[in-house]
Coordinates of C-alpha atoms and ligand atoms in Angstrom, one line a residue:
M324 CA 172.7 161.6 279.6
N325 CA 174.8 159.6 277.2
I326 CA 174.2 159.8 273.4
I327 CA 175.3 157.8 270.4
L328 CA 175.5 159.8 267.2
F329 CA 175.3 157.2 264.4
G330 CA 175.7 157.4 260.7
P331 CA 178.0 156.6 257.7
P332 CA 181.3 158.3 257.2
G333 CA 180.8 161.9 256.2
A334 CA 177.2 162.1 257.6
G335 CA 178.2 165.1 259.5
K336 CA 178.6 163.3 262.9
G337 CA 181.7 165.3 263.9
T338 CA 180.0 168.7 263.1
Q339 CA 176.8 167.9 265.0
T340 CA 178.8 166.4 268.0
D341 CA 180.7 169.8 268.3
Y342 CA 177.4 171.7 268.4
I343 CA 176.0 169.2 271.1
V344 CA 179.2 169.3 273.2
K345 CA 179.0 173.1 273.1
N346 CA 175.2 173.4 274.0
F347 CA 174.7 170.5 276.4
G348 CA 178.1 170.2 278.1
L349 CA 178.6 166.5 277.1
H350 CA 182.1 165.1 276.7
K351 CA 183.0 163.8 273.2
V352 CA 184.2 160.2 272.6
A353 CA 185.2 160.1 268.9
T354 CA 187.2 156.9 268.4
G355 CA 188.4 158.1 265.0
D356 CA 189.8 161.3 266.6
L357 CA 191.4 159.4 269.4
L358 CA 193.1 157.2 266.8
R359 CA 194.3 160.1 264.6
E360 CA 195.7 161.7 267.7
E361 CA 197.9 158.5 268.4
I362 CA 198.9 158.4 264.7
K363 CA 199.9 162.1 264.8
N364 CA 202.0 161.6 267.9
H365 CA 203.7 158.4 266.5
T366 CA 202.8 156.3 269.5
A367 CA 203.0 152.6 269.6
L368 CA 199.2 152.5 269.2
G369 CA 199.3 154.9 266.4
K370 CA 201.8 153.0 264.5
K371 CA 200.0 149.7 265.0
T372 CA 196.7 151.3 263.7
K373 CA 197.8 153.7 261.0
H374 CA 197.6 151.2 258.1
T375 CA 194.1 150.1 259.0
V376 CA 192.9 153.6 259.4
D377 CA 194.3 154.7 256.1
N378 CA 192.7 151.8 254.4
G379 CA 189.2 152.4 255.8
L380 CA 189.1 149.1 257.7
L381 CA 187.9 148.8 261.3
V382 CA 190.7 148.7 264.1
S383 CA 190.4 145.9 266.4
D384 CA 187.7 145.7 268.8
E385 CA 190.1 145.3 271.7
I386 CA 192.1 148.5 271.0
I387 CA 188.8 150.4 270.6
N388 CA 187.2 149.1 273.7
D389 CA 190.3 149.9 275.7
L390 CA 190.2 153.6 274.5
V391 CA 186.5 153.9 275.4
A392 CA 186.9 152.1 278.8
K393 CA 189.4 154.6 279.9
I394 CA 186.9 157.5 279.4
L395 CA 183.8 155.5 280.7
S396 CA 185.6 154.8 283.9
D397 CA 186.5 158.4 284.5
N398 CA 184.0 159.9 287.0
N399 CA 184.5 163.5 285.5
F400 CA 182.6 162.4 282.5
F401 CA 179.9 160.4 284.4
N402 CA 176.7 160.1 282.4
R403 CA 177.6 163.0 279.9
L404 CA 179.1 161.3 277.0
I405 CA 178.4 161.7 273.3
F406 CA 179.8 158.8 271.2
D407 CA 180.7 159.6 267.6
G408 CA 182.0 156.7 265.5
Y409 CA 181.5 154.1 268.2
P410 CA 180.1 151.5 268.4
R411 CA 180.8 150.3 264.9
N412 CA 179.9 146.7 264.9
L413 CA 177.9 144.3 267.0
Y414 CA 180.7 143.2 269.2
Q415 CA 181.3 146.9 270.3
V416 CA 177.7 147.2 270.9
K417 CA 177.7 144.4 273.4
S418 CA 180.9 145.5 275.0
L419 CA 179.4 149.0 275.4
D420 CA 176.4 147.6 276.9
L421 CA 178.5 145.7 279.4
M422 CA 180.8 148.7 280.2
M423 CA 177.6 150.9 280.8
K424 CA 176.3 148.4 283.3
K425 CA 179.7 148.1 285.0
Y426 CA 179.8 151.9 285.5
Q427 CA 176.1 152.2 286.3
Q428 CA 175.3 154.3 283.2
K429 CA 173.0 154.0 280.3
I430 CA 172.6 155.2 276.7
S431 CA 169.7 157.8 276.5
C432 CA 169.2 157.8 272.8
V433 CA 170.7 156.9 269.4
L434 CA 170.5 159.7 266.9
S435 CA 170.9 158.2 263.4
L436 CA 171.9 160.7 260.5
N437 CA 170.5 159.6 257.3
V438 CA 172.5 160.6 254.3
D439 CA 172.7 159.3 250.6
K440 CA 176.0 158.0 249.2
E441 CA 176.4 161.0 246.7
T442 CA 176.2 163.6 249.5
I443 CA 178.6 161.7 251.6
S444 CA 181.1 161.7 248.9
K445 CA 180.8 165.4 248.4
R446 CA 181.0 166.2 252.0
I447 CA 184.1 163.9 252.6
L448 CA 186.1 165.3 249.7
G449 CA 185.5 168.9 250.8
R450 CA 186.1 168.3 254.5
Q451 CA 188.8 170.3 256.3
T452 CA 189.8 169.9 260.0
C453 CA 191.8 172.5 262.0
S454 CA 194.8 170.8 263.6
M455 CA 194.8 173.5 266.2
C456 CA 191.2 173.6 267.6
G457 CA 189.8 170.5 266.1
L458 CA 186.9 172.2 264.5
I459 CA 185.6 170.7 261.3
F460 CA 184.7 172.7 258.1
N461 CA 183.6 172.0 254.5
K462 CA 185.0 173.9 251.5
H463 CA 181.7 173.8 249.8
Y464 CA 179.0 173.7 252.5
N465 CA 180.6 175.2 255.6
P466 CA 183.9 177.0 254.8
A467 CA 186.1 178.4 257.5
T468 CA 185.9 182.2 257.8
T469 CA 187.1 184.7 260.4
K470 CA 183.7 184.6 261.9
N471 CA 183.5 180.9 262.6
H472 CA 187.3 180.1 263.2
S473 CA 189.9 181.9 265.0
C474 CA 193.0 179.9 264.0
D475 CA 195.2 180.6 261.1
S476 CA 194.0 178.9 257.8
K477 CA 197.5 177.2 257.6
Y478 CA 196.2 174.8 260.2
L479 CA 193.3 173.5 258.0
H480 CA 194.0 170.1 256.5
K481 CA 192.5 167.2 254.9
R482 CA 192.4 163.8 256.5
S483 CA 194.7 161.2 255.0
D484 CA 191.8 158.8 254.7
D485 CA 189.5 161.4 253.1
N486 CA 190.2 160.2 249.4
E487 CA 187.9 158.6 246.8
K488 CA 189.4 155.2 247.2
T489 CA 189.2 155.0 251.0
I490 CA 185.7 156.6 251.0
I491 CA 184.3 153.7 249.1
K492 CA 186.0 151.2 251.4
R493 CA 184.8 153.1 254.6
Y494 CA 181.3 153.0 253.1
D495 CA 181.3 149.4 252.4
T496 CA 182.6 148.7 255.9
Y497 CA 179.8 150.8 257.3
L498 CA 177.1 148.9 255.3
E499 CA 178.5 145.4 256.2
K500 CA 179.5 145.9 259.9
T501 CA 178.0 149.1 261.3
L502 CA 174.5 149.6 259.8
P503 CA 173.3 146.2 261.2
I504 CA 173.7 147.5 264.9
L505 CA 170.7 149.9 264.4
D506 CA 168.4 146.9 264.9
F507 CA 169.7 146.5 268.5
Y508 CA 169.0 150.1 269.4
K509 CA 165.6 150.0 267.7
E510 CA 164.5 147.0 269.7
Q511 CA 165.5 149.0 272.8
K512 CA 163.4 151.9 271.5
L513 CA 166.4 154.2 271.7
L514 CA 166.6 155.0 268.0
H515 CA 165.7 158.3 266.4
Q516 CA 166.0 158.9 262.8
I517 CA 167.3 162.4 261.6
D518 CA 167.3 163.8 258.1
G519 CA 171.0 164.2 257.6
V520 CA 170.9 165.9 254.2
A521 CA 169.2 169.1 255.5
K522 CA 171.4 172.2 256.2
I523 CA 173.7 172.0 259.4
D524 CA 171.5 174.2 261.4
Q525 CA 168.3 172.5 260.5
I526 CA 169.9 169.1 261.2
Y527 CA 171.0 170.5 264.6
K528 CA 167.6 171.7 265.3
Q529 CA 166.1 168.2 264.9
I530 CA 168.8 166.9 267.2
R531 CA 168.4 169.7 269.8
D532 CA 164.4 169.0 270.0
I533 CA 165.1 165.3 270.7
I534 CA 167.7 165.9 273.4
V535 CA 165.5 168.7 275.1
S536 CA 162.5 166.3 275.1
L537 CA 164.7 163.6 276.7
E538 CA 165.7 166.1 279.5
T539 CA 162.2 167.1 280.4
Ligands
AMP926 P1 186.0 158.2 261.8 O1 186.9 159.5 262.2 O2 184.9 157.8 262.8 O3 185.7 158.2 260.4 O4 187.1 157.0 261.9 C1 188.2 156.9 261.1 C2 188.8 155.5 261.0 O5 189.3 155.1 262.4 C3 187.8 154.4 260.6 O6 187.8 154.4 259.2 C4 188.5 153.2 261.3 O7 189.6 152.7 260.6 C5 188.9 153.8 262.6 N1 187.8 153.8 263.6 C6 187.2 154.8 264.2 N2 186.3 154.3 265.1 C7 186.4 152.9 265.1 C8 185.7 152.0 265.8 N3 184.7 152.3 266.7 N4 186.0 150.7 265.6 C9 187.0 150.4 264.7 N5 187.7 151.2 263.9 C10 187.3 152.5 264.1

């Protein structure tokens, strides 16, 4: 099965994706993570996209679709993908649709995390990512402890685009470009709405129930 996890920046997509990956053996396709890796490694692609990412704007569709195509065409991940942060506009929706057909796969469901703007802001400003294992924590809601995190706390860092100014830009970009894509998936009867303001484990329970119902 292939799943799209949809929602505004800071909705908790990364956290829920990690749970889904762990429990359902899916492979994560988080275009934001892929870009951050390129930026961290100072690759040509990283240098080209850094400014756009730091300003909360969308990176070109061509770059994004190339990144996704590499994974979709890999048979190791056939029909077991979870998309986080992709697709992000109507052009990417169409491209994904075409790629799915080309590689004889399909989207099983779109899980949309509904979260208000105030919660998003709090979540983003408290967010910490471990540069060693990639796990995501939140200073206020889900702090890293010795129970849930085995790496040294020195590896916990804040994303460079997690600041007040960029949050507003990212949210506006989401409203203008990304939110409209939901209509496409609604028409295809693939859309499931999730209450994304609940506690992390309660959100995951909603998600898990939907995925399990699709498997049976
Ligand atoms: P994220 O980690 O999903 O919040 O993405 C961080 C940033 O990476 C975004 O603000 C964009 O600049 C860029 N990005 C991630 N995914 C995409 C995408 N599908 N299309 C365009 N830009 C993206």
